[in-house]
Amino acid sequence: LGLNNNNDNNSNSDSSSNKEMKHPNDIIILCDPDFALLRPITDDFSNQRDTLIGPRRSAHFQQMSSHIVTHGQPYAQTYGLGTQWRKFNLDEIAGPNSPAKQVDQKNGGLFYPAGPPYIGTASDMYKIAVAWSEFAPRVFKEYPHLLAEMYAYCIAAAHLQLPHTLIDSLMISSADVGGEGWKFIHAIPNSETCTFATQPDHSIRPLPSLIHYCQRYIVDTRYFFGKRKVPHEIFTCDHPLLEEPPMTLGQGEMNTEKDRMAAFVICAMTRFTNDAMEFFKERHCE
């Protein structure tokens, strides 16, 4: 609904049935609130150094004439949503004549298990927002669980015949899930994991665009980051900065690669949170 409202403000018309966009070529990037940027999100995925594509999608990606977001060619992060949306009552959700019903298992898996950040032109994102807002309550009625709104997005994109190019390297989130940009983190020398996480520099080493910190990250039982465990009082003058982990976190002989992945997120998110706290204190506290 927020995206829909934003797109309404990009319209020259007050009529919902006759929208003429002021800036139809603008690029809309739709993000979750629990994102922390490691580098700018782009609409150009032409640079192989910066872009990771999953094996099942690499052949199609290589055959594309352009790797830049344009009308009819939105992009998004790969998510492990599969094609479950095809099993929903699409007649009830999108209508008996919806093109979403014609998407087969193969193409459903290649182009539609999309998640944020979603990236598309303003005109495409307006169409998606309208259908998405309409479909989401119907999906939730049938599937009143987490991810209902994401499945609704998949259905809206398929209904509008807007297959998404799915990118693995837009984010890292879970060490237990494929289709993310962890390859970039694995390439960082073990001794630099935390130092580079606290001062990420994409010009030195390629990085995912962001951390989607929706998981719980634990190393050596003592060091932990979870968004729901961050004290609510951090943006007050009296609250101390968070204790930062040692720069050697995750580098012990008994640590695994998953520990190192978690260490990267813990080090990054602790430093980013402290940076935000210091920004607040410098401007609002004596």
XYZ file of C-alpha atoms in Angstrom:
286
model
C 0.000 0.000 0.000
C 2.896 2.369 0.687
C 4.330 1.679 -2.749
C 0.891 2.203 -4.244
C 0.576 5.576 -2.493
C 4.052 6.616 -3.643
C 3.132 5.777 -7.217
C -0.130 7.726 -6.918
C 1.998 10.769 -6.074
C 3.871 10.177 -9.343
C 0.649 10.604 -11.315
C -0.705 13.628 -13.172
C -4.266 12.389 -12.721
C -6.607 12.135 -9.762
C -8.487 9.344 -11.480
C -7.470 5.820 -10.490
C -8.579 4.585 -13.901
C -6.547 7.052 -15.958
C -3.006 7.311 -14.640
C -0.406 9.273 -16.569
C 2.867 9.122 -14.684
C 5.030 12.189 -14.286
C 8.242 10.149 -14.266
C 7.503 6.679 -15.702
C 11.193 5.977 -16.331
C 12.259 6.548 -12.734
C 13.694 3.485 -11.015
C 11.860 2.323 -7.888
C 13.802 0.218 -5.358
C 11.544 -1.316 -2.737
C 13.384 -2.327 0.453
C 12.537 -3.905 3.792
C 13.198 -1.862 6.949
C 15.663 -4.473 8.231
C 18.239 -3.779 5.527
C 21.745 -2.427 6.138
C 23.535 -1.235 3.026
C 27.069 -2.415 2.292
C 27.177 -0.594 -1.042
C 24.692 1.288 -3.236
C 21.887 -0.703 -4.845
C 22.096 -0.303 -8.595
C 19.835 -0.762 -11.595
C 22.770 -1.976 -13.707
C 23.918 -5.587 -13.355
C 26.322 -5.630 -16.296
C 29.504 -5.852 -14.208
C 30.352 -9.514 -13.638
C 32.563 -8.604 -10.667
C 29.558 -7.248 -8.802
C 26.867 -9.720 -9.836
C 26.181 -13.289 -8.746
C 23.615 -15.383 -10.625
C 22.477 -18.830 -9.524
C 23.453 -21.813 -11.712
C 19.923 -22.529 -12.907
C 19.528 -18.931 -14.123
C 22.996 -18.275 -15.527
C 22.239 -19.493 -19.062
C 19.222 -17.209 -19.375
C 21.152 -14.279 -17.873
C 23.985 -14.680 -20.365
C 21.530 -14.696 -23.258
C 19.911 -11.412 -22.215
C 20.764 -8.475 -24.470
C 20.831 -6.046 -21.537
C 21.396 -6.336 -17.813
C 19.904 -2.961 -16.927
C 16.489 -2.479 -15.355
C 14.045 -1.207 -17.953
C 10.361 -1.332 -18.794
C 9.153 -4.918 -18.725
C 12.388 -6.144 -17.146
C 12.296 -5.793 -13.345
C 14.953 -7.296 -11.097
C 14.885 -8.643 -7.548
C 16.789 -10.706 -5.014
C 16.452 -14.480 -5.267
C 14.373 -15.953 -2.419
C 13.624 -19.551 -1.573
C 9.910 -19.228 -2.289
C 9.799 -21.868 -4.987
C 6.523 -22.096 -6.873
C 4.150 -22.597 -3.971
C 2.082 -19.650 -5.196
C 0.983 -21.762 -8.177
C -0.872 -24.055 -5.758
C -3.054 -21.254 -4.410
C -6.583 -20.628 -5.699
C -5.539 -18.327 -8.524
C -9.131 -18.117 -9.814
C -10.143 -16.517 -6.527
C -6.998 -14.409 -6.125
C -6.269 -13.144 -9.649
C -9.311 -14.169 -11.683
C -10.126 -17.158 -13.920
C -8.452 -15.584 -16.949
C -5.274 -14.466 -15.184
C -2.035 -15.029 -17.131
C -0.549 -16.226 -13.825
C -2.390 -19.507 -14.406
C -0.384 -20.096 -17.578
C 3.032 -19.938 -15.880
C 4.498 -23.452 -15.772
C 6.652 -24.992 -13.064
C 9.939 -24.251 -14.839
C 9.293 -20.582 -15.557
C 7.597 -20.137 -12.211
C 10.819 -21.189 -10.520
C 13.107 -19.213 -12.809
C 11.426 -15.811 -12.788
C 9.002 -15.391 -9.907
C 10.445 -16.412 -6.486
C 11.389 -12.770 -6.026
C 11.913 -10.792 -2.863
C 13.183 -7.401 -1.758
C 14.953 -5.435 -2.846
C 12.581 -5.267 -5.800
C 13.829 -2.993 -8.588
C 11.723 -1.786 -11.518
C 10.675 1.241 -13.494
C 8.005 3.437 -11.960
C 5.460 2.388 -14.558
C 6.062 -1.322 -13.942
C 6.092 -0.921 -10.178
C 2.824 0.993 -10.299
C 1.145 -1.883 -12.116
C 2.601 -4.370 -9.646
C 1.580 -2.251 -6.643
C -2.041 -2.068 -7.774
C -2.320 -5.824 -8.367
C -0.268 -6.665 -5.268
C -2.493 -4.529 -3.024
C -5.527 -6.270 -4.473
C -4.148 -9.806 -4.248
C -2.432 -9.702 -0.837
C -5.606 -9.850 1.311
C -6.904 -12.732 -0.799
C -3.662 -14.673 -0.423
C -3.664 -14.048 3.317
C -7.248 -15.286 3.559
C -6.147 -18.595 2.050
C -2.669 -18.653 3.642
C -2.678 -16.607 6.896
C 1.015 -17.030 7.550
C 4.385 -15.335 7.176
C 5.347 -14.724 3.518
C 1.727 -14.354 2.351
C 2.484 -10.875 1.047
C 5.552 -12.181 -0.814
C 3.534 -14.905 -2.504
C 1.023 -12.199 -3.442
C 3.859 -10.266 -5.110
C 4.821 -13.384 -7.099
C 1.233 -13.757 -8.288
C 0.960 -10.061 -9.173
C 4.152 -10.208 -11.256
C 2.993 -13.371 -13.041
C -0.476 -11.914 -13.585
C 1.075 -8.858 -15.255
C 3.501 -11.012 -17.261
C 6.489 -9.280 -15.698
C 9.105 -12.006 -15.190
C 11.882 -10.861 -12.878
C 15.592 -11.314 -13.382
C 16.688 -12.759 -10.053
C 20.064 -11.801 -8.587
C 21.829 -13.705 -5.799
C 24.210 -10.926 -4.805
C 21.773 -8.217 -3.746
C 21.825 -9.492 -0.166
C 23.110 -11.848 2.485
C 20.796 -13.000 5.229
C 20.858 -16.655 6.258
C 23.926 -18.872 6.297
C 21.649 -21.881 5.810
C 19.994 -20.729 2.573
C 21.362 -20.740 -0.975
C 20.781 -18.043 -3.549
C 22.493 -15.252 -1.604
C 25.720 -13.286 -1.942
C 27.798 -15.243 0.576
C 30.369 -16.102 -2.092
C 31.699 -12.562 -1.687
C 32.066 -13.050 2.075
C 33.820 -16.404 1.634
C 36.414 -14.638 -0.542
C 37.440 -12.253 2.238
C 40.604 -13.521 3.972
C 39.748 -15.110 7.294
C 41.871 -12.633 9.238
C 39.993 -9.679 7.698
C 36.412 -10.854 8.168
C 35.442 -8.499 10.983
C 37.662 -5.570 10.082
C 36.256 -5.510 6.555
C 32.692 -5.943 7.850
C 33.047 -2.839 10.008
C 34.549 -0.791 7.173
C 33.138 -2.293 3.965
C 34.686 -0.964 0.777
C 33.316 -2.337 -2.472
C 36.182 -0.841 -4.444
C 38.596 -3.151 -2.611
C 36.526 -6.344 -2.565
C 33.155 -7.089 -4.150
C 30.324 -7.116 -1.651
C 26.614 -7.904 -1.591
C 24.503 -4.774 -1.715
C 23.113 -5.269 1.768
C 22.607 -7.340 4.885
C 19.022 -8.443 5.463
C 19.319 -8.911 9.212
C 16.122 -10.912 9.751
C 17.906 -13.914 11.304
C 19.680 -14.518 14.616
C 23.479 -14.530 14.399
C 25.541 -16.249 17.127
C 29.257 -17.039 17.481
C 30.912 -18.673 20.491
C 27.645 -18.312 22.501
C 28.711 -14.869 23.770
C 28.487 -12.804 20.609
C 25.028 -12.351 19.199
C 22.954 -10.039 17.035
C 19.195 -10.255 16.630
C 17.047 -7.316 15.619
C 14.394 -8.125 18.218
C 16.994 -8.167 20.989
C 18.414 -4.697 20.344
C 17.507 -2.498 23.369
C 14.627 -0.140 22.634
C 16.416 2.712 24.400
C 19.458 2.910 22.114
C 18.399 6.293 20.746
C 18.588 8.060 24.076
C 21.359 10.199 25.468
C 22.160 7.924 28.395
C 22.320 4.565 26.663
C 25.896 3.321 26.161
C 27.151 2.068 22.850
C 26.892 -1.650 22.218
C 29.910 -3.771 23.109
C 31.731 -4.509 19.876
C 33.104 -8.016 19.287
C 36.826 -8.645 18.869
C 38.093 -8.347 15.314
C 39.166 -11.999 15.570
C 35.582 -13.232 16.001
C 34.947 -16.450 14.098
C 38.631 -17.117 13.445
C 39.271 -19.745 16.127
C 40.411 -23.260 15.297
C 37.029 -24.654 16.316
C 35.035 -22.107 14.315
C 33.257 -23.201 11.141
C 32.598 -21.309 7.918
C 29.080 -20.636 9.166
C 30.602 -19.066 12.259
C 32.640 -16.782 10.024
C 29.515 -15.843 8.071
C 27.710 -15.010 11.308
C 30.768 -13.099 12.534
C 30.669 -10.871 9.459
C 27.067 -9.908 10.194
C 27.592 -9.479 13.953
C 30.635 -7.247 13.443
C 28.932 -5.211 10.728
C 25.596 -4.765 12.485
C 27.132 -3.915 15.854
C 29.300 -1.230 14.253
C 26.448 0.124 12.116
C 24.172 0.327 15.163
C 26.842 2.154 17.125
C 27.389 4.537 14.214
C 23.671 5.340 14.239
C 23.717 5.848 18.021
C 26.690 8.207 17.778
C 24.953 10.147 15.002
C 21.940 10.586 17.293
C 24.003 11.577 20.336
C 26.071 14.147 18.436
C 22.905 15.945 17.282
C 20.562 15.587 20.232
C 22.622 15.215 23.413
C 24.757 17.653 25.379
